[in-house]
Coordinates of C-alpha atoms and ligand atoms in Angstrom, one line a residue:
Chain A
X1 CA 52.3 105.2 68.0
X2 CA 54.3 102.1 68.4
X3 CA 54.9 100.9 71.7
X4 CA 57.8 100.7 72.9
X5 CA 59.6 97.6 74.0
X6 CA 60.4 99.1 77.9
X7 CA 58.6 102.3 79.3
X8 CA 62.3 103.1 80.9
X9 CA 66.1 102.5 81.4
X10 CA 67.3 100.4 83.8
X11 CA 70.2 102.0 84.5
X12 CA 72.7 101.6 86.8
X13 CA 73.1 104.2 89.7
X14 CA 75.4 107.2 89.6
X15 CA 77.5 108.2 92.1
X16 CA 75.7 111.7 93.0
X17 CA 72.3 113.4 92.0
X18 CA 71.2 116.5 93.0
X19 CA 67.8 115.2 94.4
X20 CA 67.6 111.1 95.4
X21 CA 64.0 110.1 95.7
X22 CA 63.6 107.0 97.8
X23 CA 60.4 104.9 96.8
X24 CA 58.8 104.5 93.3
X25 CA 55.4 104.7 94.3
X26 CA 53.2 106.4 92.9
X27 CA 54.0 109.5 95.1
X28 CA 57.9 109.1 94.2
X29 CA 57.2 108.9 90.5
X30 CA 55.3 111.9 90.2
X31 CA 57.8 113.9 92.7
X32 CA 60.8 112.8 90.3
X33 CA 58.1 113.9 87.2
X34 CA 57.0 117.1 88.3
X35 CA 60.8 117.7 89.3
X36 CA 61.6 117.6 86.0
X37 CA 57.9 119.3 84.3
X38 CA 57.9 122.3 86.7
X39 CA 60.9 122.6 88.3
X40 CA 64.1 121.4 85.4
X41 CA 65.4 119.8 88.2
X42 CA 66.3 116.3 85.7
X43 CA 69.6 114.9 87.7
X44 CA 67.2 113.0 90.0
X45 CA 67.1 109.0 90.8
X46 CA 64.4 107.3 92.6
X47 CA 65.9 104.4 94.6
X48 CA 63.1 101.3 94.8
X49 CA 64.3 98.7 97.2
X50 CA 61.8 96.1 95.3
X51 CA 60.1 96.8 91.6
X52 CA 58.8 99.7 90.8
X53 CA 55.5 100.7 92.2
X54 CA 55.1 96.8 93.3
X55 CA 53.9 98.6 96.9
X56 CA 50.8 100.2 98.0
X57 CA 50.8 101.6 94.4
X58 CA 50.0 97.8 93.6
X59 CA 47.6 97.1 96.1
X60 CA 45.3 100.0 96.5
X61 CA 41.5 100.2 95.4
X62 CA 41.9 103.4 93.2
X63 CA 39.3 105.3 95.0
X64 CA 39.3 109.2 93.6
X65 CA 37.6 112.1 95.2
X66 CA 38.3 115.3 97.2
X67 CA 35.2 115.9 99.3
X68 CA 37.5 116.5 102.5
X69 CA 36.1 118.0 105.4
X70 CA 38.6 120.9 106.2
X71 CA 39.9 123.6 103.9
X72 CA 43.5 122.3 103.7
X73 CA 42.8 118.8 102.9
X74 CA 39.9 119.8 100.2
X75 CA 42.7 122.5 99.2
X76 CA 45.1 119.4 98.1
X77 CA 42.8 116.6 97.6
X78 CA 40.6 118.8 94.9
X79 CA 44.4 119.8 93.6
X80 CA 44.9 116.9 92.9
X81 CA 41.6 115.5 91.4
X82 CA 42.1 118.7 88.9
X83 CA 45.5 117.2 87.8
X84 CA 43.9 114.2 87.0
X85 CA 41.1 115.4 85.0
X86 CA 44.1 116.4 82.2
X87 CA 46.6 113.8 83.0
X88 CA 46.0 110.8 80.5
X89 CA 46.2 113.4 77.6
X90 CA 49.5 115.5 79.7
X91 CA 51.5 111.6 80.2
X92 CA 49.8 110.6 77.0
X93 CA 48.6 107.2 78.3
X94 CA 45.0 106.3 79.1
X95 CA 45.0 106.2 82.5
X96 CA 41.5 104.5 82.6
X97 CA 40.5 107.7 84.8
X98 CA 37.2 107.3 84.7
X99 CA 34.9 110.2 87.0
X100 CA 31.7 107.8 87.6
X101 CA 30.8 109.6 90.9
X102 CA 31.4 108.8 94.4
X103 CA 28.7 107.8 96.5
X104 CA 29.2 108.1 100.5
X105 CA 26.4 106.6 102.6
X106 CA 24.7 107.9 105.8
X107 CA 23.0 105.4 107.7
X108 CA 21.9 107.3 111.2
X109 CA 20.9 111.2 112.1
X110 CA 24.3 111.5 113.0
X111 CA 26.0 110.3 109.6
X112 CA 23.7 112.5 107.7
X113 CA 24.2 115.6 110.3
X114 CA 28.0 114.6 109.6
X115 CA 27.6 114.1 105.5
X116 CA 25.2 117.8 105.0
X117 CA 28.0 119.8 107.0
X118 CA 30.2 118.2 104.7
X119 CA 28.6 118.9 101.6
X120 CA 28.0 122.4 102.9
X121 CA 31.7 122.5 103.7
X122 CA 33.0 121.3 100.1
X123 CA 30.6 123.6 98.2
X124 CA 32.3 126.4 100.5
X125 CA 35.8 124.8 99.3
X126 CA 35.2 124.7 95.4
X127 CA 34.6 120.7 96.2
X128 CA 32.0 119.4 93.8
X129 CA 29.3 117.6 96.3
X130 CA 25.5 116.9 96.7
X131 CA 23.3 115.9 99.3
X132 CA 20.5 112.8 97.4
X133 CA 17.9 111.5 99.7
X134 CA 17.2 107.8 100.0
X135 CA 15.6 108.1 96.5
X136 CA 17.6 109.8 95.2
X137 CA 20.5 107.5 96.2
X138 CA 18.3 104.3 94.3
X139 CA 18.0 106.5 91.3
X140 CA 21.7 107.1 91.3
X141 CA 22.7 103.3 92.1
X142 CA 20.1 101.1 91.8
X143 CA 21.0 97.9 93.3
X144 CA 22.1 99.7 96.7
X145 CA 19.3 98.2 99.3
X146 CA 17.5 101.2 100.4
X147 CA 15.0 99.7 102.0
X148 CA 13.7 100.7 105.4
X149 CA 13.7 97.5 106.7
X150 CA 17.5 97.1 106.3
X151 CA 19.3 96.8 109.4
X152 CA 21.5 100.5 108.7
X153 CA 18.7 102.1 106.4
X154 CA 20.4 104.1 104.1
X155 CA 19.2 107.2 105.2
X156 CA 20.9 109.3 102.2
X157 CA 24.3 109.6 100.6
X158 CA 26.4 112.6 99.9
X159 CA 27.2 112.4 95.9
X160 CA 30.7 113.9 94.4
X161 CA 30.1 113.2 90.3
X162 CA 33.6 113.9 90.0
X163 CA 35.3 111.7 92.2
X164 CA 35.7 108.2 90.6
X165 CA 38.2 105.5 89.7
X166 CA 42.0 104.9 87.5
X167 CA 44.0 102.4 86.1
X168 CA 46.7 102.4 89.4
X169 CA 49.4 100.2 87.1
X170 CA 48.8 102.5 84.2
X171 CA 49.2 105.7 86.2
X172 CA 53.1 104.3 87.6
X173 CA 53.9 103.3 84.0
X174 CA 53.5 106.6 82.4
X175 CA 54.8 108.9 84.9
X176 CA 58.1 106.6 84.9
X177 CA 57.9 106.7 81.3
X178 CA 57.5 110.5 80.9
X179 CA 60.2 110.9 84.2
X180 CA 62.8 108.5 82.1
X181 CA 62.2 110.6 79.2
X182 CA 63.2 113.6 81.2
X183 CA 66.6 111.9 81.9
X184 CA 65.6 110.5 85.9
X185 CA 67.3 107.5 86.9
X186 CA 65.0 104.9 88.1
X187 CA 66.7 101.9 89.8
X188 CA 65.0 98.9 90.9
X189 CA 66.6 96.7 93.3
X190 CA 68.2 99.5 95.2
X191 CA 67.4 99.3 98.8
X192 CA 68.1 102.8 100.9
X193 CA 69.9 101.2 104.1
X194 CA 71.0 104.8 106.0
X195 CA 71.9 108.1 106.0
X196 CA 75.0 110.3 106.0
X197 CA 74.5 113.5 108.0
X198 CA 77.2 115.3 108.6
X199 CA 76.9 118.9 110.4
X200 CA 72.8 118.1 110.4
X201 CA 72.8 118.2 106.8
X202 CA 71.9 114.8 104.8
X203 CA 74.7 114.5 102.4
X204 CA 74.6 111.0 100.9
X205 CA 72.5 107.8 101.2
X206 CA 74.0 104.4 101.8
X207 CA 71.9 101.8 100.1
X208 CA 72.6 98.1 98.7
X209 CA 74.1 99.0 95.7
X210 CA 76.8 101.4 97.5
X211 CA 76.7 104.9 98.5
X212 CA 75.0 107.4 96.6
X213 CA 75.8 111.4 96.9
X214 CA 72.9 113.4 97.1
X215 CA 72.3 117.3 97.3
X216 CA 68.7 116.9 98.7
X217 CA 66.6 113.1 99.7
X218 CA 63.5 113.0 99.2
X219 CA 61.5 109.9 101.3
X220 CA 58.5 108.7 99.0
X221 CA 58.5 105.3 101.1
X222 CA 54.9 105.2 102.4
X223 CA 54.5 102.0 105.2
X224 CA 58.7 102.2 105.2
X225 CA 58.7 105.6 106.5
X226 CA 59.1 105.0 110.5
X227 CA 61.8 102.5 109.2
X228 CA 64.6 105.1 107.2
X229 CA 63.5 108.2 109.5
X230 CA 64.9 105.8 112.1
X231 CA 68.2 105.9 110.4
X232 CA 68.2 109.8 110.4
X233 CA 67.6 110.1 113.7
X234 CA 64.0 111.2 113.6
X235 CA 61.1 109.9 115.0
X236 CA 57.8 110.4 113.4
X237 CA 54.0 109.9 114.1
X238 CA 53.4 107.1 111.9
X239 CA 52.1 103.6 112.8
X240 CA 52.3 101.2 109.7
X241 CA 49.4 99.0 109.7
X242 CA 48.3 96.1 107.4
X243 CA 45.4 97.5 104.9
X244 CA 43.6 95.2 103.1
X245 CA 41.4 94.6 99.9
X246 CA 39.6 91.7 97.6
X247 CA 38.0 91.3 94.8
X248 CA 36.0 89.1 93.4
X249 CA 36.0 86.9 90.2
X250 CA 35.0 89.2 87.3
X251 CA 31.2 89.7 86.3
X252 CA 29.1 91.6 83.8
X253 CA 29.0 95.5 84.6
X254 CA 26.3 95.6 87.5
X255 CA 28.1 98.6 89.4
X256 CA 28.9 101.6 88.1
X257 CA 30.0 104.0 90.5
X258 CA 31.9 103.9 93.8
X259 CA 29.4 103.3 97.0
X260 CA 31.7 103.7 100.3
X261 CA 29.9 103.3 103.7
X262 CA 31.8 104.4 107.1
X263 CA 28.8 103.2 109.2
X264 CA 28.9 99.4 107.6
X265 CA 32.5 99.7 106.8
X266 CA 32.9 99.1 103.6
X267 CA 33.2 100.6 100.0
X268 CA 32.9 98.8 96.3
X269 CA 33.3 99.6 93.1
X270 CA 33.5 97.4 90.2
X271 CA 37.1 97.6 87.9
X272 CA 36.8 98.0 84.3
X273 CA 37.6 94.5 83.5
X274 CA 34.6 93.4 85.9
X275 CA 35.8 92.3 89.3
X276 CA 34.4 93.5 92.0
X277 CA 37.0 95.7 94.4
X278 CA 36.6 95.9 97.9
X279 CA 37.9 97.5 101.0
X280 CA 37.5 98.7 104.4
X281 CA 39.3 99.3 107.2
X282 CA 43.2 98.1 108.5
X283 CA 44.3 95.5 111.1
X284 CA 44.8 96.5 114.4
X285 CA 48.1 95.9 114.9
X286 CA 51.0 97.3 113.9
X287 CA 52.8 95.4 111.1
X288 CA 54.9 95.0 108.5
X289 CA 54.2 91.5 107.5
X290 CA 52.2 93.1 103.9
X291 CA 49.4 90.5 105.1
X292 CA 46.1 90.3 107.5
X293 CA 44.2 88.5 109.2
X294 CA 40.7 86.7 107.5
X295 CA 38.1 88.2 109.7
X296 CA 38.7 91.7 108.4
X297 CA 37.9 90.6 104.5
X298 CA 35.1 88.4 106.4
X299 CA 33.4 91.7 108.1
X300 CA 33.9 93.7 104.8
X301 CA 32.3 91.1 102.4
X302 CA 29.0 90.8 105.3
X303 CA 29.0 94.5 105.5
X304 CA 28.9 94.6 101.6
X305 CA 26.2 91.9 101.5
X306 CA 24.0 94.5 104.0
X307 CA 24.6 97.1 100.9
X308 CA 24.2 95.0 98.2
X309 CA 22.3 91.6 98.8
X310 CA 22.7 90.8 95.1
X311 CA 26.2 89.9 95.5
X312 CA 25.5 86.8 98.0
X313 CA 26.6 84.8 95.2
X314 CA 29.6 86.5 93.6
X315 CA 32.7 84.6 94.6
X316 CA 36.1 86.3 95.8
X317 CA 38.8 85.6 93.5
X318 CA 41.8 87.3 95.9
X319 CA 42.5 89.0 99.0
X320 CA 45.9 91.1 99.9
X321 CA 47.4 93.6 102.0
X322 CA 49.5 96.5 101.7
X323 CA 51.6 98.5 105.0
X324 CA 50.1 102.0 104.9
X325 CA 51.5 104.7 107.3
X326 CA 48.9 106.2 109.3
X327 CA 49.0 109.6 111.1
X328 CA 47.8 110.7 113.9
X329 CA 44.9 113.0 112.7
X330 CA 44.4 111.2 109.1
X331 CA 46.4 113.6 107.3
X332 CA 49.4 113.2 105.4
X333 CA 52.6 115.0 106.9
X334 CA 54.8 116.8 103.8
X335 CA 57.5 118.9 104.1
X336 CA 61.0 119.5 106.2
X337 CA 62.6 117.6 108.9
X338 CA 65.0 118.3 111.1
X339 CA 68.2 117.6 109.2
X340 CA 69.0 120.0 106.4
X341 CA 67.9 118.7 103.0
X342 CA 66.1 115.7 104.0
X343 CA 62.2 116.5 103.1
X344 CA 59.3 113.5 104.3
X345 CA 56.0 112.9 101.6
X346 CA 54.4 110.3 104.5
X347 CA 51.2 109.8 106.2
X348 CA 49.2 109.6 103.3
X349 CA 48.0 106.0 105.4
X350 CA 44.7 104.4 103.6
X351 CA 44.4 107.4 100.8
X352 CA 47.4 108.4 99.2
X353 CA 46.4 107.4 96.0
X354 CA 44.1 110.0 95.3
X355 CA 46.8 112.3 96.1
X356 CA 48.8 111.1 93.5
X357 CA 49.5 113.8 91.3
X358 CA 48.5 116.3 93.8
X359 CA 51.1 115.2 96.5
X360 CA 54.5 115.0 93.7
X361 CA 53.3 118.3 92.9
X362 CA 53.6 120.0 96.0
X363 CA 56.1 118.2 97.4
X364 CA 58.2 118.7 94.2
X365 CA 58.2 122.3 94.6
X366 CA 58.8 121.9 98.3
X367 CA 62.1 120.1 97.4
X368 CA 63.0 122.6 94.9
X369 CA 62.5 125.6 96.6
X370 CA 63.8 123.8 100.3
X371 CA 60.3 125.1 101.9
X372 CA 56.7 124.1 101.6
X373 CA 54.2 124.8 98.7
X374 CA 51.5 126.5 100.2
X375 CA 49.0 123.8 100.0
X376 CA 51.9 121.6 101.6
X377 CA 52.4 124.1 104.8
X378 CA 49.4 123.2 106.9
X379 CA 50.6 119.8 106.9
X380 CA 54.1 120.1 108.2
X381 CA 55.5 118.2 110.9
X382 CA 55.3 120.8 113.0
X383 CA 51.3 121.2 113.6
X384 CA 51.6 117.7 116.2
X385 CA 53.5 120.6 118.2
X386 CA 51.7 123.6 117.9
X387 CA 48.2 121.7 117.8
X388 CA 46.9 122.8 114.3
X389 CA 46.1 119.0 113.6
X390 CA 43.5 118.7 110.6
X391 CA 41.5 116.1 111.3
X392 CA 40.1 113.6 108.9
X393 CA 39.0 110.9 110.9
X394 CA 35.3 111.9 109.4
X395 CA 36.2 112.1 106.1
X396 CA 38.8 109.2 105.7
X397 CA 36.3 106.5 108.5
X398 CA 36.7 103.7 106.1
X399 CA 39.8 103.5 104.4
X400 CA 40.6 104.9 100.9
Chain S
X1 CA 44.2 85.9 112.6
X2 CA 46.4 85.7 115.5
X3 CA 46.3 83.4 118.4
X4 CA 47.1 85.9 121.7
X5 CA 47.9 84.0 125.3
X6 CA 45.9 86.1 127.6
X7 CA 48.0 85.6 130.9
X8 CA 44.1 85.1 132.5
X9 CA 42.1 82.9 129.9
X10 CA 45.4 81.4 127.8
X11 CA 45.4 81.1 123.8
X12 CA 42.4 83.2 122.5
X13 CA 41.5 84.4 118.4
X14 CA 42.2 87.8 117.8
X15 CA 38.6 89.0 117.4
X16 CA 38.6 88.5 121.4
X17 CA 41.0 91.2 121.9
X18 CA 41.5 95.3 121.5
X19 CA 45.2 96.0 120.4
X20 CA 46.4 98.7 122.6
X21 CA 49.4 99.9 120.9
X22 CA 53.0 100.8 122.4
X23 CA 53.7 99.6 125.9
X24 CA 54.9 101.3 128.7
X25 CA 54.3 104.9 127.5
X26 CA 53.9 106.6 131.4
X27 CA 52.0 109.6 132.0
X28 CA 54.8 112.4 132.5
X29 CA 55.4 112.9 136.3
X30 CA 55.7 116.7 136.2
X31 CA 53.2 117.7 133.4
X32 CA 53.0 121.4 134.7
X33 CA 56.9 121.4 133.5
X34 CA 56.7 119.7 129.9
X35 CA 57.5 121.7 126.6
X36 CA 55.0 121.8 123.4
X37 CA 57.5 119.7 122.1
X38 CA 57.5 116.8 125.2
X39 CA 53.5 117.2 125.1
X40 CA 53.7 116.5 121.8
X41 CA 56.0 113.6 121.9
X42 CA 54.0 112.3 125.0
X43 CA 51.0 112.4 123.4
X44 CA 51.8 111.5 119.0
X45 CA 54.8 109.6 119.4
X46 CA 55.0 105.8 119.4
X47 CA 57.6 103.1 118.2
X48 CA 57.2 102.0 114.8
X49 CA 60.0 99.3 114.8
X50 CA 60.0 96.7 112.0
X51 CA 61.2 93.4 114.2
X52 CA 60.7 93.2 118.0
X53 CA 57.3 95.5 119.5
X54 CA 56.3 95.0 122.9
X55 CA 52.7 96.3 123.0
X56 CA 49.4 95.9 124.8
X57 CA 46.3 94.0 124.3
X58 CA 43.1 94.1 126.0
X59 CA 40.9 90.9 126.5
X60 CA 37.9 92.9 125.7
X61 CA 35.6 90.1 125.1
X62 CA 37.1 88.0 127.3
X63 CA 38.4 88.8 130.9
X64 CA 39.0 92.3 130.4
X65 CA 42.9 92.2 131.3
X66 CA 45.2 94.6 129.9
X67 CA 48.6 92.9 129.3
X68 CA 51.8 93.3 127.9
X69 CA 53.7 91.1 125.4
X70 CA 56.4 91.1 122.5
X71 CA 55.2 90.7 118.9
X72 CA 57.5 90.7 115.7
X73 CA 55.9 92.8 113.6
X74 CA 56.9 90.6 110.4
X75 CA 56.5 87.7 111.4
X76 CA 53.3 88.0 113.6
X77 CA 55.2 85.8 116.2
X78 CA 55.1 86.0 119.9
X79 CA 57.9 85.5 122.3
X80 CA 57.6 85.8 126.2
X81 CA 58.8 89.1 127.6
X82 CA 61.9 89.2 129.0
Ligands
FAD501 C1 44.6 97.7 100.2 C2 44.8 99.2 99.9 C3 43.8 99.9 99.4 C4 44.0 101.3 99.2 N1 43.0 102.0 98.6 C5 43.1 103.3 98.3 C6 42.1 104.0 97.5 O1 41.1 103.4 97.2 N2 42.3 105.3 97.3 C7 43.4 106.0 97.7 O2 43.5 107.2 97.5 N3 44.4 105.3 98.4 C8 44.3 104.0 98.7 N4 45.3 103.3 99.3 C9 46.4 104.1 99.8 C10 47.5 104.3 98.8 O3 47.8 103.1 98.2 C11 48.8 104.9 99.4 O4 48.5 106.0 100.2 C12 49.8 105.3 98.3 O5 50.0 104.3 97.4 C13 51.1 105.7 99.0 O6 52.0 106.3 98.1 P1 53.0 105.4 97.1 O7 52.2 105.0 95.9 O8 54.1 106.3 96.8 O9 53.3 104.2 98.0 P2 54.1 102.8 97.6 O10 53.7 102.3 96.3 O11 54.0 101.9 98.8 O12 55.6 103.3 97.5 C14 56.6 103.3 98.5 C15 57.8 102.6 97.9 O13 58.9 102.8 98.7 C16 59.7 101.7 98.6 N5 60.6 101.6 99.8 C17 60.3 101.5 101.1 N6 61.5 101.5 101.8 C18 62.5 101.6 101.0 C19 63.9 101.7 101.1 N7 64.5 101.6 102.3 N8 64.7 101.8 100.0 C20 64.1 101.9 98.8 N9 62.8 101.9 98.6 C21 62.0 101.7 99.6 C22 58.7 100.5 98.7 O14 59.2 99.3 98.2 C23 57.6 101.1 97.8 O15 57.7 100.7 96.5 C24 45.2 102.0 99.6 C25 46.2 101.2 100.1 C26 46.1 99.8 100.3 C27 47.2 99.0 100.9
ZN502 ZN1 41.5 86.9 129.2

């Protein structure tokens, strides 16, 4: 196969569709694909106020896995993870996915209490997981201090094989391939500015490049969310917080699975080109400034050294931040709102990523059918009413 | 990192100080009487303006004040509450 010269159009927006996506994410992108792939639902366009997927889809440390503590979050999450175990050969693009295992630390009686009833409760869920004891854990990664004389012994890990790491840029790039292919309008430089609801029905969006009818919107728009719900008159339980990352310049392979430690807060993997990637938990502050403060990457490179002394030398090349919408509970809210034909995909905070193909499944179908996908129910707005929050503060601790 | 004026201890780094979130969010006054709904809106619902916040910091490692101030939450900056 040649390549081609662009991936997609860059057309220019019509004036109706019968679904308007706003955000090309990764989320949006694979809501406007599986739009198309499940549902022939092809006169879409997704709206991206910047470039396409230049947002958290840009910034985000790729992390992979599905060993969620509670039935509806391992219900979606390992969704998800089964979509991408056939996805480079379904988009036909090597999406670098690449299932090297996913190592989560404990580091006190309490983190390894928490990490067994885990393990217990993904087996129980169809989750992939194992329990490895401290040597065990060295086996797995070698150059992970175990040692008893560190100051958070590494007191065992739980181990999903499956979980792992993807290309993020090569992931955008081929669903908005395959979505252009389907006939979806993708427009850059198309900022959604408001809503018009007329008899509580969403009827058209008003956006920099005019108005733009639409039979049902769809908001794919991550850290923005709080921002357009605004417009339509709803208020939701997001914060948007700064969440950064680093990496480091790029070395020999020396790590070669992902090590993530709530208790030292941080987690590493190493990129296929080499660098080292890095992350850990947001700023405190609410923010929309795409940037953080220094003592955050400080606390996450010290709390790496504690894991991995060998890298005291290894230099960081860059540091950035992304606005990620964080819920309440740690769970992404999909589904309805209350104006007729307006649907949310939000929430998804430090570790949407994963959710990728997962999430524009289920909330395609959701759009399509005007009411949730089954795995998308428990996580409608509605449970911050009737209490049914599924909590994930356990499972999601340091961010990814 | 920010530099936050306690009103007690004046200009202070960031790593001093909690961030306490929205301000002036009031217990209800007749919580016998409130809806799921205004439970849930007292207790999940904050601001999440892009521009202007006014929100709450605690000296934590400092003098242990809560106080109030506004922060543009694109900027970073600080202006004095009116
Ligand atoms: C530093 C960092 C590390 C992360 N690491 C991981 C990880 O390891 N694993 C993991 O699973 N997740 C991770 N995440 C989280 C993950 O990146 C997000 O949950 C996910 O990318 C959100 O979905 P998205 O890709 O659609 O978001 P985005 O790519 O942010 O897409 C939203 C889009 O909406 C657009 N938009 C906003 N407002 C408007 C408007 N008014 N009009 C038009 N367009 C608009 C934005 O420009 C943006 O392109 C990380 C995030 C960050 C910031
Ligand atoms: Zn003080």
């Amino acid at each position: 196969m040649t390549h081609p010269d662009f991936l997609w159009r860059n057309p220019d927006p019509k004036p109706a569709y019968d679904v308007v996506i706003v955000g090309a994410g990764g989320h949006g992108l694979a809501t406007a694909y599986y739009l198309a792939r499940n549902h022939g639902i092809t006169n879409v366009a997704v709206l991206e106020k910047g470039w396409l997927a230049g947002g958290n889809m840009a910034r985000n440390t790729t992390v992979i896995r599905s060993n969620y503590l509670w039935d509806e979050s391992a219900a979606i999450y390992e969704h998800s993870l089964k979509l991408w175990e056939g996805l480079s050969e379904e988009l036909d693009y090597d999406l670098q996915f690449s299932q090297r295992g996913v190592l989560n630390l404990a580091h006190s009686l309490a983190d390894v209490r928490e990490a067994r009833r885990r393990v217990n409760a993904n087996r129980r869920s169809g989750v992939d997981a194992e329990w490895l004891d401290p040597d065990e854990v060295k086996k797995f990664c070698p150059i992970i201090n175990v040692s008893e004389r560190a100051r958070y012994p590494v007191m065992g890990a739980t181990l999903q094989r499956r979980g792992g790491i993807a290309k993020h840029d090569h992931v955008a790039w081929a669903l908005a391939r395959k979505a252009d292919a389907y006939g979806i309008d993708l427009i850059q430089g198309c900022e959604v500015t408001g809503f018009e609801i007329s008899g509580g029905r969403v009827l058209a969006v008003e956006t920099s490049r005019g108005r733009i009818a639409a039979g049902k919107v769809a908001l794919a728009s991550a850290g923005h969310t709080s921002v357009l719900a605004d417009q339509a008159g709803i208020r939701l339980p997001l914060q948007s917080h700064p969440l950064q990352a680093l990496v480091s310049e790029l070395l020999e392979p020396v790590l070669d699975c992902v090590v993530m430690s709530n208790a030292v807060h941080v987690y590493v993997s190493q990129a296929h080109k080499g660098e080292l990637v890095m992350g850990a938990g947001i700023d405190s502050y609410n923010s929309y400034g795409q940037r953080g403060a220094f003592h955050v990457i400080e606390a996450q490179m010290a709390a790496a050294l504690e894991l991995f002394p060998l890298f005291s030398r290894v230099r960081v090349l860059r540091t950035w931040a992304g606005i990620v919408d964080v819920s309440p509970d740690a769970s992404p809210i999909i589904g309805t709102t209350p104006v007729d034909g307006l649907y949310v995909n939000a929430g998804w905070g430090t570790g949407g990523f994963k959710a990728t193909p997962g999430a524009g499944w289920v909330y395609a179908h959701t759009i399509a059918h005007g009411e949730p996908h089954p795995l998308a129910e428990p996580f409608a707005l509605d449970r911050f009413t009737t209490g049914a929050l599924i909590d994930e503060h356990g499972a999601a601790a340091v961010a990814h | 990192m920010l530099l936050i004026d306690c009103p007690h201890c004046g200009p202070r780094d960031e790593i001093e100080f909690r961030y306490g979130g929205q301000a002036g969010i009031a217990y209800p006054d007749t919580p016998g009487e409130l809806t799921d709904t205004e439970w849930a809106a007292y207790v999940f619902l904050r601001d999440n303006p892009k521009g202007w916040f006014r929100e709450r910091w605690f000296h934590v490692h400092g003098c242990r004040t809560w106080f109030t101030v506004d922060r543009h939450t694109v900027t970073h900056e600080f202006r004095q509450s009116p």
